[in-house]
PDB file of N, CA and C in Angstrom:
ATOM      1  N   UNK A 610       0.825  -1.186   0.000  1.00 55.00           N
ATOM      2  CA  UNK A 610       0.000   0.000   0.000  1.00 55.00           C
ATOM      3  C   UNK A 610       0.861   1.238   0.000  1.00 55.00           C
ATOM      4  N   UNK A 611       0.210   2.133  -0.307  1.00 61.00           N
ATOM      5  CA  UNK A 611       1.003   3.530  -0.198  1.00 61.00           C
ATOM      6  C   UNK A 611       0.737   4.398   0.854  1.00 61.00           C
ATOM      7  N   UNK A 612       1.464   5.048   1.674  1.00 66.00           N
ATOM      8  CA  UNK A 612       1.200   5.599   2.981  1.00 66.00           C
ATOM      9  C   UNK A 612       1.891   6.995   2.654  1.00 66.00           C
ATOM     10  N   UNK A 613       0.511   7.738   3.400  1.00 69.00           N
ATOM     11  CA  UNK A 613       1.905   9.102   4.247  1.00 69.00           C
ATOM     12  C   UNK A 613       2.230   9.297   5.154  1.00 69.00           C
ATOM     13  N   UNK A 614       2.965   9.388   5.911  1.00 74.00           N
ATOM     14  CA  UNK A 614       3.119   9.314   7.421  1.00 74.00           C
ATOM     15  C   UNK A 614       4.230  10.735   7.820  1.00 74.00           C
ATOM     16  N   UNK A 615       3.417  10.796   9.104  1.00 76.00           N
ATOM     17  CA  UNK A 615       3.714  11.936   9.850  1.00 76.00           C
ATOM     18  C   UNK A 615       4.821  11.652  10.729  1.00 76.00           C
ATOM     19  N   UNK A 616       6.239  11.925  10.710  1.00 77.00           N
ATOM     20  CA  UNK A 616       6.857  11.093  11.823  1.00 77.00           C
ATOM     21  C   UNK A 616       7.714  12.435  12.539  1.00 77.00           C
ATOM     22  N   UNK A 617       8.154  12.197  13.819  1.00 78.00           N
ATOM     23  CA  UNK A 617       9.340  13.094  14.540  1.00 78.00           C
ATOM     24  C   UNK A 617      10.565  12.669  15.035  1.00 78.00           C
ATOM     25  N   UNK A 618      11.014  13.699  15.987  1.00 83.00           N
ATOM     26  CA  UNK A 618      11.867  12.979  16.489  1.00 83.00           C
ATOM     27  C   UNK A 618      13.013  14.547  16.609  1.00 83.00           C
ATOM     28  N   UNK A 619      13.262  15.114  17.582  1.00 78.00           N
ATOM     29  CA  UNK A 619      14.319  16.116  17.723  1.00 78.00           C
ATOM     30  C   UNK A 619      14.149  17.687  16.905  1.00 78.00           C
ATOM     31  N   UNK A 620      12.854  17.610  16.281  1.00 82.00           N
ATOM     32  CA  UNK A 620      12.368  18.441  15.252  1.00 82.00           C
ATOM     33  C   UNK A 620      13.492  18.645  14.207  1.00 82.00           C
ATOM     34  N   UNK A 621      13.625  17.102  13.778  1.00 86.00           N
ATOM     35  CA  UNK A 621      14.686  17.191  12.298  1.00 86.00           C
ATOM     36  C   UNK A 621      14.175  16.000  11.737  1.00 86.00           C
ATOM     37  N   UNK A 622      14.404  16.063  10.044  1.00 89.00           N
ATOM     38  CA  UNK A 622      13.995  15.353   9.193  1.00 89.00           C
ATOM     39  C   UNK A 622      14.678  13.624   9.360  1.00 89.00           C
ATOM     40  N   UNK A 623      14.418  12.959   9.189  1.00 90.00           N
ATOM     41  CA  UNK A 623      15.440  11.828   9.116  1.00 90.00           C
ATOM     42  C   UNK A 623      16.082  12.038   7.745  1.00 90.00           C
ATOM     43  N   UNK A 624      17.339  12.111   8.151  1.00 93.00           N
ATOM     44  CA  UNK A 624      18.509  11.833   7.047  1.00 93.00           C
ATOM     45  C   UNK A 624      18.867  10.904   6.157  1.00 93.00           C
ATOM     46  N   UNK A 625      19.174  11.299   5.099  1.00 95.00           N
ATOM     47  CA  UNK A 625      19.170  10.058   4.187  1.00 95.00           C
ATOM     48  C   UNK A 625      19.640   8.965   4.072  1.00 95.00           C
ATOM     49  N   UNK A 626      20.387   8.620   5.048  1.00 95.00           N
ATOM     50  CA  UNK A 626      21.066   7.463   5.379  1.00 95.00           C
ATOM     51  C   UNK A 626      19.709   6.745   6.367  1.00 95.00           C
ATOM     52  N   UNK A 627      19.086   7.652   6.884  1.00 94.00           N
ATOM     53  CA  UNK A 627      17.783   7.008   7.442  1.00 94.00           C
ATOM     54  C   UNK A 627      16.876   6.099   6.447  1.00 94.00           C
ATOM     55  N   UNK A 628      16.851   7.022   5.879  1.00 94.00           N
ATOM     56  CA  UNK A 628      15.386   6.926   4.497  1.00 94.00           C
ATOM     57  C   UNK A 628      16.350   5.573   3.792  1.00 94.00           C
ATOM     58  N   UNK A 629      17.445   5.620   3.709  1.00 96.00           N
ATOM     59  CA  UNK A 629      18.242   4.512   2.849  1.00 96.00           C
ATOM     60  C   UNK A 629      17.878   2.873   3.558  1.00 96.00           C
ATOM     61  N   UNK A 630      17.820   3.095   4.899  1.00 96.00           N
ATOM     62  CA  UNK A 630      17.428   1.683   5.664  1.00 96.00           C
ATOM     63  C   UNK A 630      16.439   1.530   5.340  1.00 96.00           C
ATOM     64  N   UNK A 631      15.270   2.528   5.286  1.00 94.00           N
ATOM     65  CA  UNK A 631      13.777   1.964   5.338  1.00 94.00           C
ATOM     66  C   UNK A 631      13.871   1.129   3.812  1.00 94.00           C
ATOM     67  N   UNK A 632      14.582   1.584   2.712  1.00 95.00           N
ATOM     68  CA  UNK A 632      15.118   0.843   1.905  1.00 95.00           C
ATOM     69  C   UNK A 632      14.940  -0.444   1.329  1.00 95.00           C
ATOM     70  N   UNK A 633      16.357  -0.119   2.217  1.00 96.00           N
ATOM     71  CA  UNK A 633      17.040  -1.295   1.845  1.00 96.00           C
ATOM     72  C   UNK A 633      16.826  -2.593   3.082  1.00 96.00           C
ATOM     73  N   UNK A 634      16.254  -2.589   4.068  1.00 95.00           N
ATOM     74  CA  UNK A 634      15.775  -3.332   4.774  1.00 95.00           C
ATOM     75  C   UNK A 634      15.672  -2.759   6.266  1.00 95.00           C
ATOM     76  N   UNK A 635      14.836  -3.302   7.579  1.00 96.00           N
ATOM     77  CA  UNK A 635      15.106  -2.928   8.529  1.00 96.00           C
ATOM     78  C   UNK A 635      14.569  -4.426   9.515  1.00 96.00           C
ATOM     79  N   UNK A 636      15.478  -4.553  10.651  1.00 96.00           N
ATOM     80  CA  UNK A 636      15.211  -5.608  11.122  1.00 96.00           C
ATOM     81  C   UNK A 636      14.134  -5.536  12.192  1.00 96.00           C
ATOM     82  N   UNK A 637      12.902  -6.639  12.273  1.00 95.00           N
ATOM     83  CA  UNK A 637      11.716  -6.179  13.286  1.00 95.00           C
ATOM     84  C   UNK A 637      11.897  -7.523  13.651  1.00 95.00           C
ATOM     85  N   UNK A 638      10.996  -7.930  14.887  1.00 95.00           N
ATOM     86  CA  UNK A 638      11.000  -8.954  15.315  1.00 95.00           C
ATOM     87  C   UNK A 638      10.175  -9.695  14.489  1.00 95.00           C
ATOM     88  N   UNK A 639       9.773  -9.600  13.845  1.00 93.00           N
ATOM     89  CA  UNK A 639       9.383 -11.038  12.870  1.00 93.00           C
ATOM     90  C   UNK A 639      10.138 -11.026  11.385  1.00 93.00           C
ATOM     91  N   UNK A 640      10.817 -10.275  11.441  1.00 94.00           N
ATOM     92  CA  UNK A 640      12.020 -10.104  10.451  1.00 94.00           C
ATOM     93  C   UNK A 640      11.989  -9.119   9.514  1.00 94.00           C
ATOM     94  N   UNK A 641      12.553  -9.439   8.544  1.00 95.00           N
ATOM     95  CA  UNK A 641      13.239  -8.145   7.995  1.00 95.00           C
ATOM     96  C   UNK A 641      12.097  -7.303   6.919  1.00 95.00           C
ATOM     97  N   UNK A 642      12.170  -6.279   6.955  1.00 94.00           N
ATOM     98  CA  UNK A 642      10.985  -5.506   6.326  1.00 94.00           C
ATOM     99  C   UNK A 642      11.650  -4.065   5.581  1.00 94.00           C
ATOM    100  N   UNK A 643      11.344  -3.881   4.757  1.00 94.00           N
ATOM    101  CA  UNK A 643      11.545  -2.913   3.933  1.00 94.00           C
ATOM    102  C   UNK A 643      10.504  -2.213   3.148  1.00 94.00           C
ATOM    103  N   UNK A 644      10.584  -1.013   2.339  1.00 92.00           N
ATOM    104  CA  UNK A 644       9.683  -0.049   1.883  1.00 92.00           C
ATOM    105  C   UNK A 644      10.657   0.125   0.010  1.00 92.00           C
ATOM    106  N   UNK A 645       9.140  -0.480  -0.592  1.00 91.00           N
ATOM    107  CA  UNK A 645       9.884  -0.533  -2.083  1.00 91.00           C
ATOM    108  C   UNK A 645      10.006   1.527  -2.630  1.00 91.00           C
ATOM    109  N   UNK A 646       9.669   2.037  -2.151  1.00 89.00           N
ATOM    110  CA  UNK A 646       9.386   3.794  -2.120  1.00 89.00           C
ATOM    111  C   UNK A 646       9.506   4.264  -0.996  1.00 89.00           C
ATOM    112  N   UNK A 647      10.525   5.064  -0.530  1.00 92.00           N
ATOM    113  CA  UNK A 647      10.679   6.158   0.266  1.00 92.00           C
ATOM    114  C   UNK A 647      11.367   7.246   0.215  1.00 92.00           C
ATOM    115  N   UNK A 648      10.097   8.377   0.771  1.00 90.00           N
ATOM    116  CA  UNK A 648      10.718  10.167  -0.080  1.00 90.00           C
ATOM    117  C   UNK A 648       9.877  10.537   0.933  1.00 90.00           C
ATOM    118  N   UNK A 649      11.030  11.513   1.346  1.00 91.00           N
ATOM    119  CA  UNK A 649      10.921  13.065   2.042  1.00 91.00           C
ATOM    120  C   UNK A 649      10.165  13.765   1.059  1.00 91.00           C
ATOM    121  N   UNK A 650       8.857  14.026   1.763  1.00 89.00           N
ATOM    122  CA  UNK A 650       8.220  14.950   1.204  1.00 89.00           C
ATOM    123  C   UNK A 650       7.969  16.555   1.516  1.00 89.00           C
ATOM    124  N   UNK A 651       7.960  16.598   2.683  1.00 89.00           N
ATOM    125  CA  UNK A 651       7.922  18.168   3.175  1.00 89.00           C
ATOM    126  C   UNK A 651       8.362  17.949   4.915  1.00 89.00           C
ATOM    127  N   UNK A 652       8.931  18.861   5.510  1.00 89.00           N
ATOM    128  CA  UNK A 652       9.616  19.541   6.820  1.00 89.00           C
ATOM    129  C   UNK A 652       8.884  21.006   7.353  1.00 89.00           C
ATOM    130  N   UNK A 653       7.991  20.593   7.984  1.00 89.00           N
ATOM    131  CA  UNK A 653       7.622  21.576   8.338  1.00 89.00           C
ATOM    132  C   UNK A 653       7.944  22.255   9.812  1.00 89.00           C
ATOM    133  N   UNK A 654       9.367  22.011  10.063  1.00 87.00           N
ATOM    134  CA  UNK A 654       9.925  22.325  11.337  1.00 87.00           C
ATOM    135  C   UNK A 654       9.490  21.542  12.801  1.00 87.00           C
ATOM    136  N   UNK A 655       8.315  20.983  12.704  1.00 88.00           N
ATOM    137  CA  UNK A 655       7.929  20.197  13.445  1.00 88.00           C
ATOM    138  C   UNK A 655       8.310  18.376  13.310  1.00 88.00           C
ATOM    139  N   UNK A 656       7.308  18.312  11.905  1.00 88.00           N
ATOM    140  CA  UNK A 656       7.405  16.693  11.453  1.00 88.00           C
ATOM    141  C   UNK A 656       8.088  16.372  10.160  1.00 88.00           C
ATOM    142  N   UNK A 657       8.005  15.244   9.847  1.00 89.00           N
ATOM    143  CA  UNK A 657       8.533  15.304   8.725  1.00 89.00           C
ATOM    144  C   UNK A 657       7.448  14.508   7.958  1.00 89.00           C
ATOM    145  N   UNK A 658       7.196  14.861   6.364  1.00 89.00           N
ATOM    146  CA  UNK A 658       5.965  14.266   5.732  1.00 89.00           C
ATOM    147  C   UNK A 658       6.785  12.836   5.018  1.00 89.00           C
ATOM    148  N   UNK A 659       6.671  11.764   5.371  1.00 89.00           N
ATOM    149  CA  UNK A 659       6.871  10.691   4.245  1.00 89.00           C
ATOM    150  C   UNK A 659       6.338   9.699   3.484  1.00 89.00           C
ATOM    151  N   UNK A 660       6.498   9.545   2.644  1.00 88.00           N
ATOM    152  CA  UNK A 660       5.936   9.165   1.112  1.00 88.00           C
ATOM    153  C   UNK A 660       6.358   7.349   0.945  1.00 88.00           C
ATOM    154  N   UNK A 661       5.678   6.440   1.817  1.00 87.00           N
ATOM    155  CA  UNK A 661       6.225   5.043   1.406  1.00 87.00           C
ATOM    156  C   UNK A 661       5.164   4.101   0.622  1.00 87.00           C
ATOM    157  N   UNK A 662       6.067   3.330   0.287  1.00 86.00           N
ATOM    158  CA  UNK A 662       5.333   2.040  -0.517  1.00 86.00           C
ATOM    159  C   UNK A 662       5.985   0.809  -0.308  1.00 86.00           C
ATOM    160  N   UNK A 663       4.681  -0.218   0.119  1.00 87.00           N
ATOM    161  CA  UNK A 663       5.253  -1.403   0.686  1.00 87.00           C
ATOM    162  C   UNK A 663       4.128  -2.070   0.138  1.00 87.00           C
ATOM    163  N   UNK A 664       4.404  -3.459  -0.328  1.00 84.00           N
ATOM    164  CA  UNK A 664       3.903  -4.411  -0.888  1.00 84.00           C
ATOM    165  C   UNK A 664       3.806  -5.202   0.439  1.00 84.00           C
ATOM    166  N   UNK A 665       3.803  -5.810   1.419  1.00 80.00           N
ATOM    167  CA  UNK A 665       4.131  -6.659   2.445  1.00 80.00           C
ATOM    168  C   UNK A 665       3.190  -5.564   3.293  1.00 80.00           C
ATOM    169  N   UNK A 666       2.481  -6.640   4.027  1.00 76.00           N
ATOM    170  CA  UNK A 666       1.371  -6.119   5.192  1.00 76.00           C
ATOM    171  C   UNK A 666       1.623  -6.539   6.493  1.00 76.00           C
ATOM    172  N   UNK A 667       2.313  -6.041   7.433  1.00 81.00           N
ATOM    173  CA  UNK A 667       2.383  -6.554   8.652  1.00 81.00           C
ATOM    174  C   UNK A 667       1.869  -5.904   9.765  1.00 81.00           C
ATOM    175  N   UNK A 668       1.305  -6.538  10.620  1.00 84.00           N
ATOM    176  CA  UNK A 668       0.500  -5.752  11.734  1.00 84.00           C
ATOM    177  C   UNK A 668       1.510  -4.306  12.271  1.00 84.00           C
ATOM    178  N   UNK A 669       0.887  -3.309  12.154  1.00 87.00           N
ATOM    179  CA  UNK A 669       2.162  -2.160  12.417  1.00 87.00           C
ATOM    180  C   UNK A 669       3.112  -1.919  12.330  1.00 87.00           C
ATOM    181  N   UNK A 670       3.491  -2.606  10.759  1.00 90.00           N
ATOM    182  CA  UNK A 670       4.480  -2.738   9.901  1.00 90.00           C
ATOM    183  C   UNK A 670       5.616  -1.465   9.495  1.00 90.00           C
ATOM    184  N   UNK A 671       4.559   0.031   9.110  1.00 89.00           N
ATOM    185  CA  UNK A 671       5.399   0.484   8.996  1.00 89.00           C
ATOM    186  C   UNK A 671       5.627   1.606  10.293  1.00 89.00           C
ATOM    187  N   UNK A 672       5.028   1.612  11.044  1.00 91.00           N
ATOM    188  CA  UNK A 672       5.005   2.189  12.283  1.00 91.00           C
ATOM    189  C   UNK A 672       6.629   1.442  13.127  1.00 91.00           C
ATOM    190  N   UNK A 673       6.780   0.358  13.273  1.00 93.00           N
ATOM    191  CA  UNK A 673       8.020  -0.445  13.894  1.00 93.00           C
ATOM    192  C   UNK A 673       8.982  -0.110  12.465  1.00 93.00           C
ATOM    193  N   UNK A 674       8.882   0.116  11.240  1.00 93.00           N
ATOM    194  CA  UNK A 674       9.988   0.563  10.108  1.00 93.00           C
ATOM    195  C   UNK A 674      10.854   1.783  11.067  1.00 93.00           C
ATOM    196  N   UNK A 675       9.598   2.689  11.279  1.00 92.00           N
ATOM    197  CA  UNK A 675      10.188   3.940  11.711  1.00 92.00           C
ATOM    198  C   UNK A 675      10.767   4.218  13.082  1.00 92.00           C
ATOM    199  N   UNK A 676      10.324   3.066  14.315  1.00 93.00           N
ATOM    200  CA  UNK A 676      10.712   3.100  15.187  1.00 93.00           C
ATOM    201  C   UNK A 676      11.871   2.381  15.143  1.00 93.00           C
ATOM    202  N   UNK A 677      12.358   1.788  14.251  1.00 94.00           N
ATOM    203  CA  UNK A 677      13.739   1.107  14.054  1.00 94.00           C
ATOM    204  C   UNK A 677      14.883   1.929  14.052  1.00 94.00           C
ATOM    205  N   UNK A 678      14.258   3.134  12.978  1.00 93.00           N
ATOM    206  CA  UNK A 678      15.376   3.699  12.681  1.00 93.00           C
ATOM    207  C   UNK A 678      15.489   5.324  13.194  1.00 93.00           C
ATOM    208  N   UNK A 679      14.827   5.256  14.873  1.00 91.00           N
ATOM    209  CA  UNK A 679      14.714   5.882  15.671  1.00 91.00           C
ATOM    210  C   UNK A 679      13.708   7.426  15.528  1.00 91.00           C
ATOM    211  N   UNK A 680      12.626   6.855  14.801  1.00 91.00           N
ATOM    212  CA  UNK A 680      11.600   7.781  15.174  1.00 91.00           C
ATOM    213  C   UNK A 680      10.114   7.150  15.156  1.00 91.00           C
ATOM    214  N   UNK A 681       9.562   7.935  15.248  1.00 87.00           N
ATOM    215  CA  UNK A 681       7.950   8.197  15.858  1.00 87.00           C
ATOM    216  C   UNK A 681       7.176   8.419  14.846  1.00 87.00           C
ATOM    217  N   UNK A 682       5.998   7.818  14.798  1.00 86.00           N
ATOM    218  CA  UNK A 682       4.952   7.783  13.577  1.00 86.00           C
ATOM    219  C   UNK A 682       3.425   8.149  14.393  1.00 86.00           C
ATOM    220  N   UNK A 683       3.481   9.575  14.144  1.00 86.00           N
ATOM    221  CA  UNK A 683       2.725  10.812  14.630  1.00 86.00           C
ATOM    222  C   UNK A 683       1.202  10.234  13.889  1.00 86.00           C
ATOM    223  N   UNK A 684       1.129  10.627  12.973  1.00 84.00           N
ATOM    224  CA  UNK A 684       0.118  10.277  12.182  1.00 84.00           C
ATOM    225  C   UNK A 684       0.458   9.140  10.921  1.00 84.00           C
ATOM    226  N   UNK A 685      -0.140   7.989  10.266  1.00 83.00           N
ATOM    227  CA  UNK A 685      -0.633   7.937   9.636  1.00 83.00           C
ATOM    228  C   UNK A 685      -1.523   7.593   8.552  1.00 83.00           C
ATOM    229  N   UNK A 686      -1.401   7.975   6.992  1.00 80.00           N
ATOM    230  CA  UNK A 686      -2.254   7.866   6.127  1.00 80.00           C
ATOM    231  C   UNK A 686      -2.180   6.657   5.032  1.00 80.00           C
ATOM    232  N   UNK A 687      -3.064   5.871   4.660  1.00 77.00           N
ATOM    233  CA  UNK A 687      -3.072   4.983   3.468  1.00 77.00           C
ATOM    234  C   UNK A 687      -3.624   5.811   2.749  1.00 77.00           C
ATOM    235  N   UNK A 688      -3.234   6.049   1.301  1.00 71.00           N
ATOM    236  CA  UNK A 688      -3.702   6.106   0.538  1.00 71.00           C
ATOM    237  C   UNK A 688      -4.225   5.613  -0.748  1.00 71.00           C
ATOM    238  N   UNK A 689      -3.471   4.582  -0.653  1.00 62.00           N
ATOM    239  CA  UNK A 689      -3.849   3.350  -1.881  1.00 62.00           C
ATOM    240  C   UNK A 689      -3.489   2.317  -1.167  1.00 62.00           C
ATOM    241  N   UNK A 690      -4.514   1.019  -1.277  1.00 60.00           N
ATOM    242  CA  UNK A 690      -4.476  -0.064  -0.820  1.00 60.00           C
ATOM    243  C   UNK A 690      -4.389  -0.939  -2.416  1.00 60.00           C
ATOM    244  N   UNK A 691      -3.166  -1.441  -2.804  1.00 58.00           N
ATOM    245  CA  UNK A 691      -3.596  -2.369  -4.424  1.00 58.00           C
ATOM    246  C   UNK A 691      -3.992  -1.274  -5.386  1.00 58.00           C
ATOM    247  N   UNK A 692      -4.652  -1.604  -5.592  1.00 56.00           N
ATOM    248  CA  UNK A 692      -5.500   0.051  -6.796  1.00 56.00           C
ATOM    249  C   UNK A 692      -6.472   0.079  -6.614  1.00 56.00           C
ATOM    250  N   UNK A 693      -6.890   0.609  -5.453  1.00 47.00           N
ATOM    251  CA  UNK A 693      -7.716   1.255  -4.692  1.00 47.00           C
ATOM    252  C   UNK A 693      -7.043   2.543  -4.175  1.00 47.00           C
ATOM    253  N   UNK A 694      -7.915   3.506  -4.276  1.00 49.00           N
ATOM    254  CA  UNK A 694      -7.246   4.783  -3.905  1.00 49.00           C
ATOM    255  C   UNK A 694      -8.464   5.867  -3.917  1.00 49.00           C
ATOM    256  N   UNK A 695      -7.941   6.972  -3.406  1.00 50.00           N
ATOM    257  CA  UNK A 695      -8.654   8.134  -3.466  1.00 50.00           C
ATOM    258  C   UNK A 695      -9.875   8.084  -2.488  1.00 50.00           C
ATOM    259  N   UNK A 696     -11.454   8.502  -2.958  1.00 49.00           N
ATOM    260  CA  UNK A 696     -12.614   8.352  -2.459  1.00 49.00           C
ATOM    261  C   UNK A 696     -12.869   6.842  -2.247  1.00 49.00           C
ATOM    262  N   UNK A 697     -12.263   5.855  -3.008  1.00 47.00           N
ATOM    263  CA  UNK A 697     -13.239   4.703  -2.413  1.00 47.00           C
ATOM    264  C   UNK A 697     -12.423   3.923  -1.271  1.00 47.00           C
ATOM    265  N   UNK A 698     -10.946   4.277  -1.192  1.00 43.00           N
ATOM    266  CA  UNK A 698      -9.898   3.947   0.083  1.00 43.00           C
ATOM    267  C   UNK A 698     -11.207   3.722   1.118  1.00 43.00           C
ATOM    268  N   UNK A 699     -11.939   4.903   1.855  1.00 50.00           N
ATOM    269  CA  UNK A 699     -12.714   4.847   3.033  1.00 50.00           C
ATOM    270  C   UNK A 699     -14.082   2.810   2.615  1.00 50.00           C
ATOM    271  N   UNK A 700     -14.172   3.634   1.711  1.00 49.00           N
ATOM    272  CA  UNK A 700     -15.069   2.773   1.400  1.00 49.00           C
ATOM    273  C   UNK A 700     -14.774   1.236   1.621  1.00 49.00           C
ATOM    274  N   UNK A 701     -13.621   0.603   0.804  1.00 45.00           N
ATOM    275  CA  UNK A 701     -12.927  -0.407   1.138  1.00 45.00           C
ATOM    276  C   UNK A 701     -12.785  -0.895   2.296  1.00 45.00           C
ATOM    277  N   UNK A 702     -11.834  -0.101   3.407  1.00 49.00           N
ATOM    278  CA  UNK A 702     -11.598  -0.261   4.704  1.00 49.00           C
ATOM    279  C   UNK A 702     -13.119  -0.505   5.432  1.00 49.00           C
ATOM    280  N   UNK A 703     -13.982   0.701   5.580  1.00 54.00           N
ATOM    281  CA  UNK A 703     -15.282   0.119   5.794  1.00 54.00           C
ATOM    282  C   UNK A 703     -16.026  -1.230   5.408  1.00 54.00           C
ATOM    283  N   UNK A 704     -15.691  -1.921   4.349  1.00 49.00           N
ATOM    284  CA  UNK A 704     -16.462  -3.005   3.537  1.00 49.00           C
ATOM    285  C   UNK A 704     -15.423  -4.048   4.494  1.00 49.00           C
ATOM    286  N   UNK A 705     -13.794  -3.964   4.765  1.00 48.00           N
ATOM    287  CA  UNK A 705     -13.374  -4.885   5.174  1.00 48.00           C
ATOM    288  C   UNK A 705     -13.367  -5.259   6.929  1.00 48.00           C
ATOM    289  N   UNK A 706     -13.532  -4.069   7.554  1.00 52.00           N
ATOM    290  CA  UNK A 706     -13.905  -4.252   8.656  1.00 52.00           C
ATOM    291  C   UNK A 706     -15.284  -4.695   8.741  1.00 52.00           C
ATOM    292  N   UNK A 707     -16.123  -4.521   8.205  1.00 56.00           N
ATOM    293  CA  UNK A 707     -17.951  -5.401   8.635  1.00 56.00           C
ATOM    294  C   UNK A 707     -17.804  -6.507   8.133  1.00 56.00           C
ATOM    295  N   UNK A 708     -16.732  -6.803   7.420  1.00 52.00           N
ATOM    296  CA  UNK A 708     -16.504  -8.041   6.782  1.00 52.00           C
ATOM    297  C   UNK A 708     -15.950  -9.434   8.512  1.00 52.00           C
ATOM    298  N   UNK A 709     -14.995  -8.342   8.856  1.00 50.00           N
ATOM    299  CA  UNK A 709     -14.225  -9.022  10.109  1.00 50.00           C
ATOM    300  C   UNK A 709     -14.890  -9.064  11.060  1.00 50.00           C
ATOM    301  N   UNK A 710     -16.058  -8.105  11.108  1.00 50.00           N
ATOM    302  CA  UNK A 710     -16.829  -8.024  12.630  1.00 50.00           C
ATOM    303  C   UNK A 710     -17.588  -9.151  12.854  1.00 50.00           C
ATOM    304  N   UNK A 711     -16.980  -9.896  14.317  1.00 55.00           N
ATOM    305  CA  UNK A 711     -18.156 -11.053  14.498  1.00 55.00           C
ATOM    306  C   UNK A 711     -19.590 -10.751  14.311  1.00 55.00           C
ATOM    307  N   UNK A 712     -20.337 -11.726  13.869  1.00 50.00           N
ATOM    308  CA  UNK A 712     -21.456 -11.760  14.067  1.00 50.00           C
ATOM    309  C   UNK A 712     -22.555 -12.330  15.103  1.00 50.00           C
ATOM    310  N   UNK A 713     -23.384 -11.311  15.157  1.00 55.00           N
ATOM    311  CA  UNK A 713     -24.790 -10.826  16.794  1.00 55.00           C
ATOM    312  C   UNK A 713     -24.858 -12.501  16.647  1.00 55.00           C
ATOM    313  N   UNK A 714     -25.128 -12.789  17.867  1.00 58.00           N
ATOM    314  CA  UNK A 714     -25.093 -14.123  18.768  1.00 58.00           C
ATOM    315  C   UNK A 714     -26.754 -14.407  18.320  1.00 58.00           C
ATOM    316  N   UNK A 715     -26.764 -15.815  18.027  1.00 57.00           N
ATOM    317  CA  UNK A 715     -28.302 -16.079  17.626  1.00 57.00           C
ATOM    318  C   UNK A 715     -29.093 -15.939  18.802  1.00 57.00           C
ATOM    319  N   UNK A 716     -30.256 -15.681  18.643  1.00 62.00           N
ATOM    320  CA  UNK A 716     -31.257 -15.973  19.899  1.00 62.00           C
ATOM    321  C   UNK A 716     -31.736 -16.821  19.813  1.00 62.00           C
ATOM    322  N   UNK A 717     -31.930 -17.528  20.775  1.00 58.00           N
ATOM    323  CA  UNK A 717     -32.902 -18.664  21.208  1.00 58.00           C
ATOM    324  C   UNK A 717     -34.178 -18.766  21.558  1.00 58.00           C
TER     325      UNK A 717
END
């Protein structure tokens, strides 16, 4: 999927030797994980905006990317799930969560 994410950390951008791990791999406890796209997108003295793409879905996958390589994931955003994107993103996520929600207990 494609994400934007809001991350910090010292109110400085991660450096490109940062952005190079998310890369080229980063080690998590269920192993090694990487981001096929990553770009600095904007610094707004506070956060930093970044731009990833990862094929591989892991439970707070790219949230532990960024805590690897010593920062914080403030906010964030999917914006394409597969090719899904834009207005129907909400839609999707909605269709797949009622999909997961147990279902009301029969009555007797």
């Amino acid at each position: 999927y494609l994400a934007l994410v809001y991350c910090g950390r010292d109110r400085q951008p991660p450096p490109p030797t940062a952005l190079e791990r998310l890369r080229t791999g980063v080690e998590l406890k269920d192993g090694m994980a990487s981001a096929d796209v990553v770009e600095l997108i904007g610094f707004d003295g506070l956060f930093a905006q970044l731009r990833l793409v990862v094929t591989s879905g892991r439970n707070r996958m790219v949230r532990r990317m960024l805590q690897a390589i010593g920062y914080s994931c403030q906010q964030l955003l999917r914006t394409r799930i597969g090719n899904v994107g834009g207005m129907a993103l909400p839609l999707l996520v909605a269709a797949v969560a009622s999909a997961q929600a147990p279902l009301p207990a029969k009555r007797v």
